[in-house]
């Protein structure tokens, strides 16, 4: 082989080596996000936390929009969203739009990167007029908003097996004392009133944090709740102790929970409620967010005939609590923008944030609009409409506190502490003190 | 393993023998039958112990396999072993068909694109280095090699964040190239260690005679050393292949979800926000496992040969 | 189709590119005048490897050392605060203790189990030996995440009264006891031990394969001699076989040890470190990705590296001794 030929081949192949990795690079990700890629190329990449059937439903909700606008939206699901969004922002490879399942993480990233406030790109005030109050506010930092809700989850739902619940003559309670009476009646009849499970693999404990938040909201009221979630009052405030004790009365009273207190930490949250549907029911009440009707959590014959098989009521207010009227605890997914210079990206964000988004997803199920003006006839069944009503009609609204807290607490010591308390490894006060101590200093 | 390997047969070196022993011992052909403690002398106690152990070893895998063919409602309500009471009950291949129709197909391809170069490139680079460490004299040789031996134990985690920042500046995040390079770097100390250990067992006379014949190091490397080192190369290849194919963290950080995602990430993205669809994971896990199993079974015989020659020394 | 072509191109370009790199470097080195060629060439051969190791292991290790003295965003130095904070928390001390237990228990068990299987399987007929070994080796091909998921079908626990879908509890309930939440019981470190079983399950085959090969390479004459001297099988094994395979035992032990020190996936998937099962690998992951605290995460890795130093020293000494013998 002559010298010059070798050199040519060498030059080509070395060039190939350095570009080979990029050959199948696709979907706008390469354009060095973080506000870098300013060209409108007709493509928008969205990174979100939900995969599987939910991801498909999300894509289905964008089909009409894509056709009308001519924008090609690529949705990338990432089950380890927290890790991946951190990596991509650090790696200067942010997506055009990211949909955060937690406002806390969103604000953490907003405060450490150069994200643009959404006020610069969309009319936040106009959105707030139709949004369920509190949802957009949970992504505010120093007077600027960094996320708009794309989906809402209602957590304050108590599920019951409709036929048996009615046959036994039980009625939905409207206050905590009525709830306690109902539980006592059921327990006296020889069945455990509640089914509770908080096991969730690496995320074990989150279900218990929801319970505590429900009662912090009801006992302390909306303002206290928001201060608590943002650590403007100590985590272990006496009101939190009172709230946790209210939950303890439900969960730790002998005979109140199917399988007993010991089983709570080992029961998977997804199937914990299923003993309700056995014949005869092993329990009559299960508190869980609206997502529980999706996937394979409830038995297939229940989800196929939801309106007849289950009835729902809203977790009632605490007698003498500071909350006004009915209270609802919400979760959600918040969309934010990393590439605000691209008009097409802004257009997609505006659509996601509007009350026009989500019709097809509503018809598939598992999605609730965060807008009070959403046309609720599009929901799949009466049960879903009732649950959406809980959010729209409540006077007191709280957004999932653990989702707003820093990772150390919201996805760390709070989960761990609740697990340790419920499984009897540690007493309540020391758990709450420990969580307070893990709150990072700014 | 009573026969000597083809690759080593030409050199007359018995495989996997203590080095001191080897110099003194006669060549393999005269060595007679390789040692055997007591072939065929197992009594019932030994046999039943091994049988029980093998059963215990298989049980978790059988559980996964059975569950992957069950309906999610069944899997949620009854134990997988109950199928043996009713072996003609309800089986379903739906989990598999859902998985195959999803993103698993392209992800499989991505995994190969990711794994093949991430296995071959480090072997190539390490083989050159191992050759130099074994057959060439140069300043700093021992220091460098000892440094590499020491680095064998440094956890890869230290590198993840600094690398992410380097890749970010170079605009490499999200490319296959970035992952090839990362796995090449992480696998390098072990690769050099194994390959040098093996190359040391090769007879020096052959290299010397090649040198007399006028062959340069480059030619000797390609024509002689690489073919003779096949067992060690294959042994490391299995290691590296298993590690890269099963890796989730490196792929997640440097490649991310989406178009280029490998099977490990695709498997995870079958799940909904609250873990909906876990039964698909059982089917997906089996599909994912099939490739490393196949690789292992085909290359198994090299595995032992390559690793032991380097490490079994007095 | 385009995707497959792209994939092939990427693979060929990647592998081919690396090969050509050496051709070019070698070609350049050969163009140098005589003596320089010989001086430069070894560095052409080791250069790329050393560069990669420097970039991927040495540089990050030094950077991590520096960041371990800085705050969570690595914006200002805080002295030893990260270390004192971590060591001052009882949760982290439990994490250290658990990691230590893993280090003490798992490699030893893996080696012993691998050795037992290797010795016993050697006595079986050729076909049964192959089958037994393949079965023991099988879990090695599974990722640790997969392994943890698989074992959840063994350790799963449901409330008393409902059907158990975990194998272990099905047995317990069938025997008339209440189901046990296995992974939550930290009395006597039971849950950590159960998680260690998963690791042992995946690694024993690796140890077995290597040790079995080493045993088979022990010269028959030495065994015969011992037997003629009247040694029992057990004596022969410990006096003749074990000394000859000792180097392999050490190699296996250290390889498993290194894996155990970095263990992350099994615990992360099974408990996320709850119920006092936390180990350093999981704590690092949570600090860096959940808490985004670069200072703590770096300090944790540095502590791990300090813990590894004795192993490193042993490894280097062992290597030097080998060199002296060779």
mmCIF file of N, CA, C and O in Angstrom, chain C residues 283-324:
data_model
loop_
_atom_site.group_PDB
_atom_site.id
_atom_site.type_symbol
_atom_site.label_atom_id
_atom_site.label_comp_id
_atom_site.label_asym_id
_atom_site.label_seq_id
_atom_site.Cartn_x
_atom_site.Cartn_y
_atom_site.Cartn_z
ATOM 1 N N UNK C 283 -26.037 5.556 48.565
ATOM 2 C CA UNK C 283 -25.984 6.886 49.174
ATOM 3 C C UNK C 283 -25.369 7.889 48.191
ATOM 4 O O UNK C 283 -25.867 9.002 48.039
ATOM 5 N N UNK C 284 -24.329 7.462 47.495
ATOM 6 C CA UNK C 284 -23.706 8.329 46.489
ATOM 7 C C UNK C 284 -24.723 8.719 45.425
ATOM 8 O O UNK C 284 -24.882 9.885 45.097
ATOM 9 N N UNK C 285 -25.419 7.720 44.901
ATOM 10 C CA UNK C 285 -26.392 7.973 43.840
ATOM 11 C C UNK C 285 -27.455 8.958 44.317
ATOM 12 O O UNK C 285 -27.803 9.907 43.620
ATOM 13 N N UNK C 286 -27.974 8.736 45.535
ATOM 14 C CA UNK C 286 -29.023 9.611 46.040
ATOM 15 C C UNK C 286 -28.511 11.026 46.277
ATOM 16 O O UNK C 286 -29.219 11.999 46.012
ATOM 17 N N UNK C 287 -27.275 11.146 46.765
ATOM 18 C CA UNK C 287 -26.735 12.485 47.001
ATOM 19 C C UNK C 287 -26.566 13.238 45.689
ATOM 20 O O UNK C 287 -26.900 14.401 45.585
ATOM 21 N N UNK C 288 -26.056 12.544 44.680
ATOM 22 C CA UNK C 288 -25.746 13.287 43.465
ATOM 23 C C UNK C 288 -26.978 13.522 42.592
ATOM 24 O O UNK C 288 -27.121 14.579 42.003
ATOM 25 N N UNK C 289 -27.892 12.550 42.524
ATOM 26 C CA UNK C 289 -29.022 12.727 41.608
ATOM 27 C C UNK C 289 -30.305 13.154 42.296
ATOM 28 O O UNK C 289 -31.044 13.970 41.758
ATOM 29 N N UNK C 290 -30.609 12.620 43.473
ATOM 30 C CA UNK C 290 -31.837 13.044 44.143
ATOM 31 C C UNK C 290 -31.617 14.378 44.844
ATOM 32 O O UNK C 290 -32.426 15.292 44.733
ATOM 33 N N UNK C 291 -30.500 14.475 45.590
ATOM 34 C CA UNK C 291 -30.279 15.683 46.381
ATOM 35 C C UNK C 291 -29.473 16.740 45.639
ATOM 36 O O UNK C 291 -29.386 17.861 46.074
ATOM 37 N N UNK C 292 -28.857 16.329 44.532
ATOM 38 C CA UNK C 292 -27.996 17.224 43.760
ATOM 39 C C UNK C 292 -26.966 17.899 44.657
ATOM 40 O O UNK C 292 -26.711 19.090 44.557
ATOM 41 N N UNK C 293 -26.380 17.117 45.561
ATOM 42 C CA UNK C 293 -25.368 17.659 46.470
ATOM 43 C C UNK C 293 -23.991 17.115 46.086
ATOM 44 O O UNK C 293 -23.593 16.036 46.496
ATOM 45 N N UNK C 294 -23.295 17.899 45.267
ATOM 46 C CA UNK C 294 -22.024 17.444 44.729
ATOM 47 C C UNK C 294 -20.959 17.285 45.821
ATOM 48 O O UNK C 294 -20.110 16.409 45.741
ATOM 49 N N UNK C 295 -21.046 18.112 46.849
ATOM 50 C CA UNK C 295 -20.054 18.057 47.922
ATOM 51 C C UNK C 295 -20.114 16.740 48.674
ATOM 52 O O UNK C 295 -19.108 16.038 48.821
ATOM 53 N N UNK C 296 -21.314 16.375 49.135
ATOM 54 C CA UNK C 296 -21.492 15.109 49.853
ATOM 55 C C UNK C 296 -21.121 13.930 48.955
ATOM 56 O O UNK C 296 -20.418 13.018 49.367
ATOM 57 N N UNK C 297 -21.642 13.965 47.724
ATOM 58 C CA UNK C 297 -21.402 12.849 46.813
ATOM 59 C C UNK C 297 -19.904 12.636 46.618
ATOM 60 O O UNK C 297 -19.403 11.507 46.684
ATOM 61 N N UNK C 298 -19.170 13.737 46.416
ATOM 62 C CA UNK C 298 -17.727 13.613 46.205
ATOM 63 C C UNK C 298 -17.042 13.062 47.442
ATOM 64 O O UNK C 298 -16.178 12.187 47.346
ATOM 65 N N UNK C 299 -17.440 13.566 48.604
ATOM 66 C CA UNK C 299 -16.825 13.095 49.840
ATOM 67 C C UNK C 299 -17.066 11.598 50.026
ATOM 68 O O UNK C 299 -16.178 10.861 50.470
ATOM 69 N N UNK C 300 -18.250 11.143 49.655
ATOM 70 C CA UNK C 300 -18.564 9.718 49.784
ATOM 71 C C UNK C 300 -17.643 8.879 48.897
ATOM 72 O O UNK C 300 -17.091 7.863 49.325
ATOM 73 N N UNK C 301 -17.470 9.317 47.657
ATOM 74 C CA UNK C 301 -16.607 8.566 46.744
ATOM 75 C C UNK C 301 -15.167 8.544 47.257
ATOM 76 O O UNK C 301 -14.487 7.517 47.203
ATOM 77 N N UNK C 302 -14.718 9.680 47.792
ATOM 78 C CA UNK C 302 -13.340 9.722 48.297
ATOM 79 C C UNK C 302 -13.192 8.749 49.469
ATOM 80 O O UNK C 302 -12.195 8.034 49.571
ATOM 81 N N UNK C 303 -14.205 8.689 50.326
ATOM 82 C CA UNK C 303 -14.132 7.732 51.435
ATOM 83 C C UNK C 303 -14.065 6.297 50.905
ATOM 84 O O UNK C 303 -13.340 5.462 51.438
ATOM 85 N N UNK C 304 -14.825 6.048 49.855
ATOM 86 C CA UNK C 304 -14.791 4.716 49.248
ATOM 87 C C UNK C 304 -13.384 4.420 48.713
ATOM 88 O O UNK C 304 -12.852 3.316 48.899
ATOM 89 N N UNK C 305 -12.787 5.430 48.081
ATOM 90 C CA UNK C 305 -11.454 5.209 47.531
ATOM 91 C C UNK C 305 -10.432 4.972 48.644
ATOM 92 O O UNK C 305 -9.527 4.158 48.500
ATOM 93 N N UNK C 306 -10.620 5.685 49.758
ATOM 94 C CA UNK C 306 -9.712 5.466 50.892
ATOM 95 C C UNK C 306 -9.881 4.034 51.394
ATOM 96 O O UNK C 306 -8.907 3.344 51.682
ATOM 97 N N UNK C 307 -11.128 3.582 51.444
ATOM 98 C CA UNK C 307 -11.385 2.215 51.908
ATOM 99 C C UNK C 307 -10.734 1.209 50.971
ATOM 100 O O UNK C 307 -10.354 0.112 51.383
ATOM 101 N N UNK C 308 -10.606 1.583 49.706
ATOM 102 C CA UNK C 308 -10.076 0.655 48.715
ATOM 103 C C UNK C 308 -8.543 0.612 48.744
ATOM 104 O O UNK C 308 -7.934 -0.327 48.258
ATOM 105 N N UNK C 309 -7.926 1.625 49.366
ATOM 106 C CA UNK C 309 -6.453 1.691 49.350
ATOM 107 C C UNK C 309 -5.767 0.395 49.813
ATOM 108 O O UNK C 309 -4.857 -0.082 49.127
ATOM 109 N N UNK C 310 -6.199 -0.204 50.940
ATOM 110 C CA UNK C 310 -5.532 -1.459 51.327
ATOM 111 C C UNK C 310 -5.588 -2.524 50.222
ATOM 112 O O UNK C 310 -4.602 -3.217 49.977
ATOM 113 N N UNK C 311 -6.743 -2.591 49.554
ATOM 114 C CA UNK C 311 -6.869 -3.548 48.459
ATOM 115 C C UNK C 311 -5.886 -3.212 47.352
ATOM 116 O O UNK C 311 -5.218 -4.076 46.786
ATOM 117 N N UNK C 312 -5.804 -1.915 47.062
ATOM 118 C CA UNK C 312 -4.910 -1.449 46.008
ATOM 119 C C UNK C 312 -3.457 -1.811 46.343
ATOM 120 O O UNK C 312 -2.717 -2.308 45.507
ATOM 121 N N UNK C 313 -3.072 -1.551 47.599
ATOM 122 C CA UNK C 313 -1.705 -1.845 48.032
ATOM 123 C C UNK C 313 -1.436 -3.344 47.904
ATOM 124 O O UNK C 313 -0.411 -3.770 47.372
ATOM 125 N N UNK C 314 -2.404 -4.132 48.342
ATOM 126 C CA UNK C 314 -2.238 -5.579 48.254
ATOM 127 C C UNK C 314 -2.086 -6.010 46.806
ATOM 128 O O UNK C 314 -1.203 -6.790 46.457
ATOM 129 N N UNK C 315 -2.954 -5.451 45.960
ATOM 130 C CA UNK C 315 -2.943 -5.765 44.528
ATOM 131 C C UNK C 315 -1.569 -5.467 43.923
ATOM 132 O O UNK C 315 -0.999 -6.277 43.198
ATOM 133 N N UNK C 316 -1.021 -4.295 44.246
ATOM 134 C CA UNK C 316 0.264 -3.893 43.686
ATOM 135 C C UNK C 316 1.376 -4.803 44.197
ATOM 136 O O UNK C 316 2.241 -5.243 43.443
ATOM 137 N N UNK C 317 1.329 -5.120 45.496
ATOM 138 C CA UNK C 317 2.356 -5.992 46.069
ATOM 139 C C UNK C 317 2.307 -7.378 45.449
ATOM 140 O O UNK C 317 3.330 -7.957 45.096
ATOM 141 N N UNK C 318 1.095 -7.875 45.335
ATOM 142 C CA UNK C 318 0.879 -9.182 44.743
ATOM 143 C C UNK C 318 1.471 -9.212 43.333
ATOM 144 O O UNK C 318 2.165 -10.139 42.934
ATOM 145 N N UNK C 319 1.193 -8.135 42.611
ATOM 146 C CA UNK C 319 1.678 -8.040 41.244
ATOM 147 C C UNK C 319 3.212 -8.029 41.194
ATOM 148 O O UNK C 319 3.834 -8.726 40.402
ATOM 149 N N UNK C 320 3.809 -7.249 42.114
ATOM 150 C CA UNK C 320 5.267 -7.163 42.128
ATOM 151 C C UNK C 320 5.896 -8.522 42.450
ATOM 152 O O UNK C 320 6.931 -8.889 41.896
ATOM 153 N N UNK C 321 5.243 -9.240 43.361
ATOM 154 C CA UNK C 321 5.755 -10.557 43.732
ATOM 155 C C UNK C 321 5.708 -11.492 42.519
ATOM 156 O O UNK C 321 6.662 -12.204 42.219
ATOM 157 N N UNK C 322 4.595 -11.416 41.813
ATOM 158 C CA UNK C 322 4.452 -12.224 40.594
ATOM 159 C C UNK C 322 5.563 -11.905 39.616
ATOM 160 O O UNK C 322 6.167 -12.782 39.015
ATOM 161 N N UNK C 323 5.831 -10.586 39.468
ATOM 162 C CA UNK C 323 6.870 -10.154 38.543
ATOM 163 C C UNK C 323 8.216 -10.748 38.933
ATOM 164 O O UNK C 323 8.970 -11.224 38.104
ATOM 165 N N UNK C 324 8.485 -10.702 40.233
ATOM 166 C CA UNK C 324 9.766 -11.204 40.729
ATOM 167 C C UNK C 324 9.897 -12.699 40.448
ATOM 168 O O UNK C 324 10.984 -13.184 40.110
#
